[in-house]
mmCIF file of C-alpha atoms and ligand atoms in Angstrom:
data_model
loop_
_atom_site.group_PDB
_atom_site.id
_atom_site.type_symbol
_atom_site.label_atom_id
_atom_site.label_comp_id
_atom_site.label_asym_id
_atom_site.label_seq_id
_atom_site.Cartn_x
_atom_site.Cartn_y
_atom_site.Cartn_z
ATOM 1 C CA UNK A 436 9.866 30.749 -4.711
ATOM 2 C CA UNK A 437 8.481 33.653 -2.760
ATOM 3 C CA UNK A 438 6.998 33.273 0.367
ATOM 4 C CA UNK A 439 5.165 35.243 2.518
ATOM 5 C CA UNK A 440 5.840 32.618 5.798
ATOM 6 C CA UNK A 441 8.779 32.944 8.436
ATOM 7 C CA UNK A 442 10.391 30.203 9.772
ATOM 8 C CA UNK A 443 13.582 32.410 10.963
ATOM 9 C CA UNK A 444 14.615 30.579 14.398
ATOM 10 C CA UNK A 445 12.597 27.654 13.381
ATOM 11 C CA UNK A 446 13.827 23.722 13.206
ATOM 12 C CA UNK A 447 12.700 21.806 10.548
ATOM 13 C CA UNK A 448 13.410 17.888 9.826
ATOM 14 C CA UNK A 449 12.620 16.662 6.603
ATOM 15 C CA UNK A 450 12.931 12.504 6.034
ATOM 16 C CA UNK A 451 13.356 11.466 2.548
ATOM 17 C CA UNK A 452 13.814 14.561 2.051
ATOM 18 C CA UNK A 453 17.076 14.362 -0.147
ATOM 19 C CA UNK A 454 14.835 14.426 -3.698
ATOM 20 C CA UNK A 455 12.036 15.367 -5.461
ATOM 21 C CA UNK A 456 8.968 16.549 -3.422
ATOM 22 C CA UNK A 457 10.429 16.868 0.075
ATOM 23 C CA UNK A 458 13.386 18.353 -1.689
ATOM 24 C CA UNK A 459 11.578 21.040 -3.133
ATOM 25 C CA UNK A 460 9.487 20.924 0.775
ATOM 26 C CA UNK A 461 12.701 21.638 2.478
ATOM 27 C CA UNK A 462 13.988 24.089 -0.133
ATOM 28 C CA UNK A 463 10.733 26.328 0.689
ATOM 29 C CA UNK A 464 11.349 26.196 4.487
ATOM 30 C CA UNK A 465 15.207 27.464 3.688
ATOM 31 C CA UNK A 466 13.867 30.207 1.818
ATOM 32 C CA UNK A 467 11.706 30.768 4.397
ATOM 33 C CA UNK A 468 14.588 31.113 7.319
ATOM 34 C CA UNK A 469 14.443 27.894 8.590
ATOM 35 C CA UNK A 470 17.402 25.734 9.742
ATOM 36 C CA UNK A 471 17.015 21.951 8.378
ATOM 37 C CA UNK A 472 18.223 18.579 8.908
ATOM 38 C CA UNK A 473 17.327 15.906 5.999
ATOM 39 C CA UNK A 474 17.545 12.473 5.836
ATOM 40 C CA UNK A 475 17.731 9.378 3.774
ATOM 41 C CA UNK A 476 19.694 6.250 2.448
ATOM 42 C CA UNK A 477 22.269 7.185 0.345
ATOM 43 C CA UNK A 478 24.972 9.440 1.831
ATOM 44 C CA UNK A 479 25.406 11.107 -1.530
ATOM 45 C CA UNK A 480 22.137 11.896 -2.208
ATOM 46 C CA UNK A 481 22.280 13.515 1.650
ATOM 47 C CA UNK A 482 25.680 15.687 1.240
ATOM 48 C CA UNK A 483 23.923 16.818 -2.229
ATOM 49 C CA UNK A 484 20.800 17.977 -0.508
ATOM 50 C CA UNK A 485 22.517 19.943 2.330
ATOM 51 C CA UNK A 486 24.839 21.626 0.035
ATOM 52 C CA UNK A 487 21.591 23.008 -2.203
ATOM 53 C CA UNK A 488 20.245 23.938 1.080
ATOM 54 C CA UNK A 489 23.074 26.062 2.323
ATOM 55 C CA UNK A 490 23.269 27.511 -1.399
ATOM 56 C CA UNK A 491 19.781 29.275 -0.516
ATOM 57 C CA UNK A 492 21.437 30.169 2.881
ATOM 58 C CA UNK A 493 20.391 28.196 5.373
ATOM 59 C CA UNK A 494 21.897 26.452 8.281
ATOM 60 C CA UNK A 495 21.522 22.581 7.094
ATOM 61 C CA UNK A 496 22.720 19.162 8.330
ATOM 62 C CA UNK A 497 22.259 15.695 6.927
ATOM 63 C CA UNK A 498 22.249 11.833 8.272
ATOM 64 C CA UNK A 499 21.692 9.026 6.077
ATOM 65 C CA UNK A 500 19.220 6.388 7.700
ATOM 66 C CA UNK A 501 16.718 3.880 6.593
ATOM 67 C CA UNK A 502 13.334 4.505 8.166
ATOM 68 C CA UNK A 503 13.036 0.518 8.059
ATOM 69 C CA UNK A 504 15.501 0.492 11.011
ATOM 70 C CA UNK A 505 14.269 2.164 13.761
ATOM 71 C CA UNK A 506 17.206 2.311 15.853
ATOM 72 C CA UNK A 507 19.058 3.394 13.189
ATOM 73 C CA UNK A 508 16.452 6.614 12.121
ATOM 74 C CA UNK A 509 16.439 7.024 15.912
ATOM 75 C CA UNK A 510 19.914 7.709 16.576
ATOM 76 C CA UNK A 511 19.931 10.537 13.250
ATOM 77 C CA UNK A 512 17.284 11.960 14.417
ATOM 78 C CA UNK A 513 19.041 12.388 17.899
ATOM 79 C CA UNK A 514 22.592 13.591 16.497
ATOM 80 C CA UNK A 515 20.226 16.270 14.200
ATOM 81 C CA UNK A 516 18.452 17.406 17.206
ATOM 82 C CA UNK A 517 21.511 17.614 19.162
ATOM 83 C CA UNK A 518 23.142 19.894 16.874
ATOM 84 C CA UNK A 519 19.745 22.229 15.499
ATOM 85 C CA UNK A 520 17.496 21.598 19.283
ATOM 86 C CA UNK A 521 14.023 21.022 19.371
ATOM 87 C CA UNK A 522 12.136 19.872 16.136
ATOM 88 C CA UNK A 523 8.946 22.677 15.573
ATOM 89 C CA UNK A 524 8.342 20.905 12.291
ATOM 90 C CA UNK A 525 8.809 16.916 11.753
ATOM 91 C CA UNK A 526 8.063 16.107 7.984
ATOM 92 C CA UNK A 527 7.863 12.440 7.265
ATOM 93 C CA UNK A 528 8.097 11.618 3.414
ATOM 94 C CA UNK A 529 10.096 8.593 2.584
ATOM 95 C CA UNK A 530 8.758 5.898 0.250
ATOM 96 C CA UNK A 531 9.046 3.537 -2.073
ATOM 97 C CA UNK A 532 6.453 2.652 -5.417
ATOM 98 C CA UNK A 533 6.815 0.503 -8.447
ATOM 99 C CA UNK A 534 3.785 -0.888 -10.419
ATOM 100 C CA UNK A 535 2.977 -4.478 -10.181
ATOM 101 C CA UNK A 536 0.065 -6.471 -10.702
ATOM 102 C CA UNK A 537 -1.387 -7.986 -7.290
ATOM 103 C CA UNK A 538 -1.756 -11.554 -8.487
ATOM 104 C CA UNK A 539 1.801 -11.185 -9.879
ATOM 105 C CA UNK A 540 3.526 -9.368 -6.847
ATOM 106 C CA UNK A 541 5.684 -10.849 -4.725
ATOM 107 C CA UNK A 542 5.082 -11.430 -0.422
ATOM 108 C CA UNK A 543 8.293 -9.192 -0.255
ATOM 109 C CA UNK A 544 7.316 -6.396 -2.552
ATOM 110 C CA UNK A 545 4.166 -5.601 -1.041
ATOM 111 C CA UNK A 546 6.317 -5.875 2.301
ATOM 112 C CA UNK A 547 9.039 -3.546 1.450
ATOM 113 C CA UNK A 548 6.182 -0.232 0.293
ATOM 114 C CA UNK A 549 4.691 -1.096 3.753
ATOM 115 C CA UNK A 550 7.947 -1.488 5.628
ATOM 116 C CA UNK A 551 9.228 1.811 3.572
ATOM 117 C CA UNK A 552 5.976 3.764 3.495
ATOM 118 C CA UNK A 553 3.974 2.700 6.990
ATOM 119 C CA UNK A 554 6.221 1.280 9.417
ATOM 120 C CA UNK A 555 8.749 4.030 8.460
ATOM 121 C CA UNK A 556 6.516 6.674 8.854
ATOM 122 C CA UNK A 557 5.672 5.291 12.517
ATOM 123 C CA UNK A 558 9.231 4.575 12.940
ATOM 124 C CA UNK A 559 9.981 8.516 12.319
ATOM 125 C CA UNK A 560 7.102 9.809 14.376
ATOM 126 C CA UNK A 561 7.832 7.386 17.265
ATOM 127 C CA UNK A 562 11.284 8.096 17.314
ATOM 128 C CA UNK A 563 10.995 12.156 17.179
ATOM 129 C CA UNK A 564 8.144 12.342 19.691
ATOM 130 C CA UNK A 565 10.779 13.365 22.359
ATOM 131 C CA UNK A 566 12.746 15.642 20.409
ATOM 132 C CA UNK A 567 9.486 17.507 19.133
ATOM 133 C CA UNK A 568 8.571 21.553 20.607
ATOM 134 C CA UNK A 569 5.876 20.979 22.998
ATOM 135 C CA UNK A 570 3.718 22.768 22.662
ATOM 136 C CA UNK A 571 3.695 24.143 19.088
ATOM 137 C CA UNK A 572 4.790 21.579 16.846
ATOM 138 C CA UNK A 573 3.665 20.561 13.482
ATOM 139 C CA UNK A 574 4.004 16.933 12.142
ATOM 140 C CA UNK A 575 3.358 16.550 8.498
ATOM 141 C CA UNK A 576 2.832 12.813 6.575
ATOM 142 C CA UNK A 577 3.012 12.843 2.712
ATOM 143 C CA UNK A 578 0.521 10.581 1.664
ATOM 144 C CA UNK A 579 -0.812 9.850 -1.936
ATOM 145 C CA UNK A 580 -4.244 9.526 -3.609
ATOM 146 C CA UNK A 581 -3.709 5.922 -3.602
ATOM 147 C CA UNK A 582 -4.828 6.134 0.112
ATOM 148 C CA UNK A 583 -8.170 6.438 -0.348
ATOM 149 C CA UNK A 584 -8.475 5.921 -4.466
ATOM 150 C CA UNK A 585 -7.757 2.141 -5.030
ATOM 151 C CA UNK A 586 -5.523 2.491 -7.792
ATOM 152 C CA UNK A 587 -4.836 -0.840 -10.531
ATOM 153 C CA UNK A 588 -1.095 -2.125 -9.874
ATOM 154 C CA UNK A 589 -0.819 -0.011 -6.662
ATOM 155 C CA UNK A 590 -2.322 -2.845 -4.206
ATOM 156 C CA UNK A 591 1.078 -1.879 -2.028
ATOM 157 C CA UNK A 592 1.058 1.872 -2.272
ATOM 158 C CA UNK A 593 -3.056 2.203 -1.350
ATOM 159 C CA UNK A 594 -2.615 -0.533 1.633
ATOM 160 C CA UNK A 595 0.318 1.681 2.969
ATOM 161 C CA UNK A 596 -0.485 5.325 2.480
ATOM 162 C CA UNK A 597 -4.184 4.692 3.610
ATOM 163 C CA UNK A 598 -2.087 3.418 6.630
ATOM 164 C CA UNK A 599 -0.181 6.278 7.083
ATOM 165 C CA UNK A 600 -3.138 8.518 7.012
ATOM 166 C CA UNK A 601 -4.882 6.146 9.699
ATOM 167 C CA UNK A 602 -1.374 7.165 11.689
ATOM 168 C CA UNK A 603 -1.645 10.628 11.029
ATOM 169 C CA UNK A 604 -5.865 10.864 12.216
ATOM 170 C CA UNK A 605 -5.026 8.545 15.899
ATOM 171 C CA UNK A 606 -1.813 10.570 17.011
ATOM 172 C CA UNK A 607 -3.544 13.790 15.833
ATOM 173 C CA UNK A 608 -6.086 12.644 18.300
ATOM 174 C CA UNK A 609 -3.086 11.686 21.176
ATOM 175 C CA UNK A 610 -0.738 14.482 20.369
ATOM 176 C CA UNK A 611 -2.797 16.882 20.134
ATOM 177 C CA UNK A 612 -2.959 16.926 23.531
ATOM 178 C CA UNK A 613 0.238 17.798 24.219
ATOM 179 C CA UNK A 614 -0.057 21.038 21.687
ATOM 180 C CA UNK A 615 1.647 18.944 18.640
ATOM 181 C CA UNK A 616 -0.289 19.118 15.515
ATOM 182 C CA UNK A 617 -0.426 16.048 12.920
ATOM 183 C CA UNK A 618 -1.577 16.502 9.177
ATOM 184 C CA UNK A 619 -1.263 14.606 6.148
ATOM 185 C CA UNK A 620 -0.087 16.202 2.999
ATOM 186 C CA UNK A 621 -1.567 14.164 -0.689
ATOM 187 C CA UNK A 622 0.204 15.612 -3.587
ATOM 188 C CA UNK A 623 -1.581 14.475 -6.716
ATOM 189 C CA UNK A 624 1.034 14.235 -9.680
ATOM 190 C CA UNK A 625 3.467 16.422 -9.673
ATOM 191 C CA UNK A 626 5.783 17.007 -12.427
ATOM 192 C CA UNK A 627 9.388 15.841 -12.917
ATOM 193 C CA UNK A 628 9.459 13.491 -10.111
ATOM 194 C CA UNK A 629 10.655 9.996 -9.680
ATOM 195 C CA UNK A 630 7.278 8.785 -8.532
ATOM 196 C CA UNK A 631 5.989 9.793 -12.049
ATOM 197 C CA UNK A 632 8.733 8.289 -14.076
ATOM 198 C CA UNK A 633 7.795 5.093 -12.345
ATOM 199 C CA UNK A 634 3.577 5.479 -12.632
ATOM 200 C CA UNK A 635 3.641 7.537 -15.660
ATOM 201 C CA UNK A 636 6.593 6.419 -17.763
ATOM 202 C CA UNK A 637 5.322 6.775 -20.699
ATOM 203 C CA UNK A 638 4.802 10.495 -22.851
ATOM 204 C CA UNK A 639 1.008 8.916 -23.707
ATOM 205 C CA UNK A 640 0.396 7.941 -19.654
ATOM 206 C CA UNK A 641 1.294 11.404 -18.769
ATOM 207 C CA UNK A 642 -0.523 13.492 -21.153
ATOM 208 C CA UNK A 643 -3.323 11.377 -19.972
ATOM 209 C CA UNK A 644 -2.873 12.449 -16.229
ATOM 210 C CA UNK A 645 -2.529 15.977 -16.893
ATOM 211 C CA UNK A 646 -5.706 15.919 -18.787
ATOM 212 C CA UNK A 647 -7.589 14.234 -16.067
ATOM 213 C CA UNK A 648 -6.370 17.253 -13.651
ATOM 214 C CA UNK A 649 -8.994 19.480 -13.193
ATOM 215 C CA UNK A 650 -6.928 22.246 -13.349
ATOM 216 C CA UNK A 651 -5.550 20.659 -16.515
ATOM 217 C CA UNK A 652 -1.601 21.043 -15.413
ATOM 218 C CA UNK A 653 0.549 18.666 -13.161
ATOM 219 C CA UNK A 654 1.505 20.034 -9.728
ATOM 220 C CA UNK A 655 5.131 21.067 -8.843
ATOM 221 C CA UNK A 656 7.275 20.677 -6.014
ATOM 222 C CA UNK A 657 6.846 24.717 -5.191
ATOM 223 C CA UNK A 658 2.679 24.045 -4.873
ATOM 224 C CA UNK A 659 3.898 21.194 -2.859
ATOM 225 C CA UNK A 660 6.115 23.178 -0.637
ATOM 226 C CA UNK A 661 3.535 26.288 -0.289
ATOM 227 C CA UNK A 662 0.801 24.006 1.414
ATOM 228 C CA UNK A 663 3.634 22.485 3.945
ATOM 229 C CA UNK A 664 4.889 26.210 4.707
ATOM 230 C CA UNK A 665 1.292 26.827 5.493
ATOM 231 C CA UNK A 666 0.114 23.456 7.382
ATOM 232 C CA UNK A 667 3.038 24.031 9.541
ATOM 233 C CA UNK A 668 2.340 27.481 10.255
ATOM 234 C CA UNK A 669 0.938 29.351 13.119
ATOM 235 C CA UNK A 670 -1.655 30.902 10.603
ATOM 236 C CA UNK A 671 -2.820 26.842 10.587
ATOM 237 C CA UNK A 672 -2.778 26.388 14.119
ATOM 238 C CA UNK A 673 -6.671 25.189 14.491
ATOM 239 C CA UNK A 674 -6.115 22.358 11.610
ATOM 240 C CA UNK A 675 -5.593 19.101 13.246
ATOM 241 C CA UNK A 676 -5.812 15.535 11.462
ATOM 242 C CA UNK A 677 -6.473 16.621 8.319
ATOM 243 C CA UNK A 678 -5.739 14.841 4.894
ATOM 244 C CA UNK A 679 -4.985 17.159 2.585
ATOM 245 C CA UNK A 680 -5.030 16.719 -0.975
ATOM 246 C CA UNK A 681 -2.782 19.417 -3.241
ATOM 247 C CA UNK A 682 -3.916 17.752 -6.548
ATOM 248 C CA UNK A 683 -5.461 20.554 -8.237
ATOM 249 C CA UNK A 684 -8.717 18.135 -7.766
ATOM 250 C CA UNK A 685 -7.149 15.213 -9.759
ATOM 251 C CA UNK A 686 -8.736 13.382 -6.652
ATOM 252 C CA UNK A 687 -12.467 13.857 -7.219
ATOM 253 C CA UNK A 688 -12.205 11.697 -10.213
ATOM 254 C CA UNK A 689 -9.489 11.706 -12.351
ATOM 255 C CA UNK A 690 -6.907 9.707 -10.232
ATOM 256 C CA UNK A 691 -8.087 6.364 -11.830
ATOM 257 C CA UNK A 692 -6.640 7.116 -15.603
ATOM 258 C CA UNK A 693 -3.254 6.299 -13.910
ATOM 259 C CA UNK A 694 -4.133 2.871 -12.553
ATOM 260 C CA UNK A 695 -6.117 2.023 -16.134
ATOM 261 C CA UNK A 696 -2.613 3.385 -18.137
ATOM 262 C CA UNK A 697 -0.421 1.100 -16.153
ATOM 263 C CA UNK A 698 -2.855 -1.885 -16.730
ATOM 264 C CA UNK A 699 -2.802 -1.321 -20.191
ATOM 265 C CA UNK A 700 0.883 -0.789 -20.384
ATOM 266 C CA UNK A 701 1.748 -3.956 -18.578
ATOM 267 C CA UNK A 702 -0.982 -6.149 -20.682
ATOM 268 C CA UNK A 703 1.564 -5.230 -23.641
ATOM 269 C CA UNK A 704 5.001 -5.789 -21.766
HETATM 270 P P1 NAP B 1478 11.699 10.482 -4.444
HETATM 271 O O1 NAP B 1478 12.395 11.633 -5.113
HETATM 272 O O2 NAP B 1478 12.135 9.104 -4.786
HETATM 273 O O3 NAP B 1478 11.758 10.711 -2.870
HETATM 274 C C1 NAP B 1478 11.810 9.668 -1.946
HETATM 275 C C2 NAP B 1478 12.768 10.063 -0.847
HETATM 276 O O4 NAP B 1478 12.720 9.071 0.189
HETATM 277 C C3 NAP B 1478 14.220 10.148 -1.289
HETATM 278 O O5 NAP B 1478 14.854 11.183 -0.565
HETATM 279 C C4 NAP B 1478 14.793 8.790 -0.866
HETATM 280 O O6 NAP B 1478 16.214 8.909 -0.729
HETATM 281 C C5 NAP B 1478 14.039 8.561 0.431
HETATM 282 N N1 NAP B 1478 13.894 7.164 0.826
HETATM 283 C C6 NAP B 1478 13.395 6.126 0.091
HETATM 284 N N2 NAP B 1478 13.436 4.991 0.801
HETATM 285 C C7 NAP B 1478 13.945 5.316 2.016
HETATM 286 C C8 NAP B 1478 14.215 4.565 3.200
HETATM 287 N N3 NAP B 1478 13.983 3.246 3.259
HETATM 288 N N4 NAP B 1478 14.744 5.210 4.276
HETATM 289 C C9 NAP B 1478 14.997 6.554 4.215
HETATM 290 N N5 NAP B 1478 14.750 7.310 3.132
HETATM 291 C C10 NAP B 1478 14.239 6.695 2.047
HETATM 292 O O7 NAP B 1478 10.120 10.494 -4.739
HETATM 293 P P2 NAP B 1478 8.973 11.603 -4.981
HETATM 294 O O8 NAP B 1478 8.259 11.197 -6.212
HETATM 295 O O9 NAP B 1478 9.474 12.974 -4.836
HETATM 296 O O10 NAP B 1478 7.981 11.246 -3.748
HETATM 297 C C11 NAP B 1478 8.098 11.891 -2.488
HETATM 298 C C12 NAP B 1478 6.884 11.593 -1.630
HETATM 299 O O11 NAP B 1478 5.691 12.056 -2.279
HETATM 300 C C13 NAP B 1478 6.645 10.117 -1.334
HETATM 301 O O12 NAP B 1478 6.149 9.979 -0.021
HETATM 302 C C14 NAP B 1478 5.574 9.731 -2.336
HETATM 303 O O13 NAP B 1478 4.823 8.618 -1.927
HETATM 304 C C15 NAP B 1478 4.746 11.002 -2.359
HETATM 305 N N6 NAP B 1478 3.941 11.184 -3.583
HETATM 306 C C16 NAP B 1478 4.556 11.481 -4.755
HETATM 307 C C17 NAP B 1478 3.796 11.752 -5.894
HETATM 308 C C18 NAP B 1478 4.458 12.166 -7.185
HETATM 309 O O14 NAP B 1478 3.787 12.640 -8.116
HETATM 310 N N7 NAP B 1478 5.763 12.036 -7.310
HETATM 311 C C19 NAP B 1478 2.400 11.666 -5.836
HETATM 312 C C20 NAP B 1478 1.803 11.306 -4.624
HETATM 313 C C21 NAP B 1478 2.586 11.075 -3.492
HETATM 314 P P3 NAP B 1478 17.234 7.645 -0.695
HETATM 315 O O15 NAP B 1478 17.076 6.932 -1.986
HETATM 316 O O16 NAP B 1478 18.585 8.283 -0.495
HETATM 317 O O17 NAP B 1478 16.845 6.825 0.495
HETATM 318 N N1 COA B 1479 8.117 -4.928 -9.679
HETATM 319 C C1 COA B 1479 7.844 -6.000 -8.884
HETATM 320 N N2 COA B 1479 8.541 -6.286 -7.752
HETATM 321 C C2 COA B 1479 9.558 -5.461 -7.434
HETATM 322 C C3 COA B 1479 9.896 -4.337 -8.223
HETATM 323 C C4 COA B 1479 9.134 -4.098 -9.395
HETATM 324 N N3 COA B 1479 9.394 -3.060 -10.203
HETATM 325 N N4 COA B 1479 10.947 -3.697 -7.624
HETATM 326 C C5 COA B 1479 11.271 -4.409 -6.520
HETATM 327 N N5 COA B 1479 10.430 -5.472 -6.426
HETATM 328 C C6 COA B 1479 10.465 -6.522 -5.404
HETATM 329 C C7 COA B 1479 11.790 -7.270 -5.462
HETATM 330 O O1 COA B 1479 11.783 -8.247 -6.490
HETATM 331 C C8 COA B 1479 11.853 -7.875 -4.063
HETATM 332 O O2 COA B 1479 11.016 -9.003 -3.970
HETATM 333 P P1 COA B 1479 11.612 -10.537 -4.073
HETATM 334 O O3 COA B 1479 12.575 -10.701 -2.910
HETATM 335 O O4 COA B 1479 10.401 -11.395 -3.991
HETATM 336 O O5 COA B 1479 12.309 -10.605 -5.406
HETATM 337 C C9 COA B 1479 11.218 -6.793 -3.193
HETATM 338 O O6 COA B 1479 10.424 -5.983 -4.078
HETATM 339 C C10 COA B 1479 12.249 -5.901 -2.522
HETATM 340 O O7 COA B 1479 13.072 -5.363 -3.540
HETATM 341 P P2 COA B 1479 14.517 -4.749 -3.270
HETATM 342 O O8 COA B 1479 15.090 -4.300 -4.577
HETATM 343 O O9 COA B 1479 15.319 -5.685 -2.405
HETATM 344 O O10 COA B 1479 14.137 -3.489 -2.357
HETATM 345 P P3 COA B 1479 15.067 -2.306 -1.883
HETATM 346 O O11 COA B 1479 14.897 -2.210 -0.439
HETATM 347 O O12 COA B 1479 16.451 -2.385 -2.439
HETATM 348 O O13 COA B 1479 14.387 -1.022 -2.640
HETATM 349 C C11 COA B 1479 12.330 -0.223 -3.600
HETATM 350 C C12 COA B 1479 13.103 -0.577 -2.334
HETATM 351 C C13 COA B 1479 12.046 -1.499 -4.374
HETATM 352 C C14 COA B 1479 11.007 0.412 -3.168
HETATM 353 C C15 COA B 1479 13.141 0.745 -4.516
HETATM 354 O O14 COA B 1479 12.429 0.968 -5.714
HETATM 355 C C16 COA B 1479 13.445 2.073 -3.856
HETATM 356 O O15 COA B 1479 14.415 2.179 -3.123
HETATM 357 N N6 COA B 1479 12.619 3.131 -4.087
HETATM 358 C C17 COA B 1479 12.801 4.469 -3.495
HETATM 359 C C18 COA B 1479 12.480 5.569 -4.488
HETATM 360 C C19 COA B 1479 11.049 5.548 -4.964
HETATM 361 O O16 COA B 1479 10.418 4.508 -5.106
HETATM 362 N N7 COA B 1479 10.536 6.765 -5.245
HETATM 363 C C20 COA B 1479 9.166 6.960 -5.654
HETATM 364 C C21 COA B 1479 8.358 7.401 -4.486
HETATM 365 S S1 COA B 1479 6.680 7.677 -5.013
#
């Protein structure tokens, strides 16, 4: 990727950001000079993400953490910080998403997407607050469509994310104040990544989402990284709060062919 942003000197923490789409987020930043820190469950998946890191050159260090534990995503965040300094940009990402039917779901599978997804995300912001660049630093939430598009077998996923964004508008509102910026990033759906295999998994599903993309193509991880190198930049510095789709439009109407695929899918399971 070529980018035409400079985060030389710059400190950026990505959480969940060990695969996929905050993968590809943090790769961008390295490429753009930052130093990282990334962070997730499985210590594997963590050593495997810092080592592709340092291949594009940057200084990178990784902690494994659950975001459902807040003391535990507290203390990483503090051993990152005391090893890279001050955070100038936060990026909060983690998640988890399966399809299930509502009247079918259990009380703990709807619990663990909000535990993962919500509380997590509050968990990371809470717990980085003191460890963020004041003033100056950006704060970016990965949402999904299913925020604000109810989506069939997603009653989890929409009741979370549209949570998160909720977050993301009220401590835009509080940080602000102290010169920290808060936005929410929406990728629509983007290519190759696990969240696909699991709402798209079959080749009929996803030919049927890329058709109902306006811009008739799935997104990729490098679109996805190119409107975080942005958000977080100083050239951004006046947007505040925002919820941001990067969904080549698959939000103004399409979004629902996903929901009515899985429906279908599961009537014949
Ligand atoms: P992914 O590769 O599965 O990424 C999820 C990341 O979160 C992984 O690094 C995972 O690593 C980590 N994680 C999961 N549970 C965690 C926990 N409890 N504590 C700490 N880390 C945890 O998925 P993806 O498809 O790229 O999705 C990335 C983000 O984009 C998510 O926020 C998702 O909701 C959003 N999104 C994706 C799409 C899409 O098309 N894929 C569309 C809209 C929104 P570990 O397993 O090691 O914990
Ligand atoms: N359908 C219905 N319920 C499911 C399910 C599925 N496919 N997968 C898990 N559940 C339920 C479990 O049955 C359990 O409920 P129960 O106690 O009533 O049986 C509950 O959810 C918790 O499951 P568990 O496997 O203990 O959760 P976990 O903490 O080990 O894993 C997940 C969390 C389920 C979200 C797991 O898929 C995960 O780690 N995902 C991260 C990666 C990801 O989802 N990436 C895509 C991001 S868009």
């Amino acid at each position: 990727m070529s980018t035409t942003f400079n985060y030389q000197g710059k400190t950026v923490f990505v959480v969940g950001g060990t695969s996929g789409i905050n993968l590809g987020i943090a790769k961008g930043f390295a490429e753009a000079g930052a130093r990282l820190a990334v962070f997730s469950r499985d210590q594997e998946k963590v050593d495997g993400a810092v080592a592709k890191l340092q291949e594009l050159g940057a200084e990178a260090v990784g902690f494994s953490a659950d975001v459902r534990d807040y003391k535990q995503i507290k203390q990483a965040l503090q051993q990152a910080h005391e090893q890279l300094g001050d955070i100038d940009v936060l990026l909060s990402g983690a998640a988890g998403n399966f399809p299930a039917a509502g009247k079918e779901m259990s009380s703990a599978a709807f619990k663990v997407v909000v535990d993962i997804d919500l509380n997590g995300t509050f968990h990371v912001l809470r717990a980085a607050y003191e460890l963020l660049r004041k003033p100056g630093a950006a704060v970016i939430n990965i949402s999904a469509p299913q925020a604000f598009l109810p989506m069939q077998m997603q009653a989890h996923v929409c009741a979370a994310k549209a949570g998160v964004d909720m977050v993301t508008r009220t401590l835009a509102m509080e940080w602000g104040l102290d010169g920290v910026r808060i936005n929410s990033l929406v990728p629509g759906p983007i290519a190759g990544t696990e969240g696909m295999k699991r709402l798209a998994p079959t080749p009929e599903i996803r030919e049927a989402v890329t058709q109902s993309v306006p811009l008739k193509r799935q997104g990729s991880c490098e679109d996805m990284a190119n409107a975080a190198l942005f958000v977080a930049s100083e050239q951004a510095s006046y947007i505040n709060g925002v919820v941001l789709p990067v969904d080549g439009g698959w939000s103004l109407g399409g979004a629902s062919v996903m929901g009515e695929g899985l429906a279908q899918l599961m009537k014949t399971q």
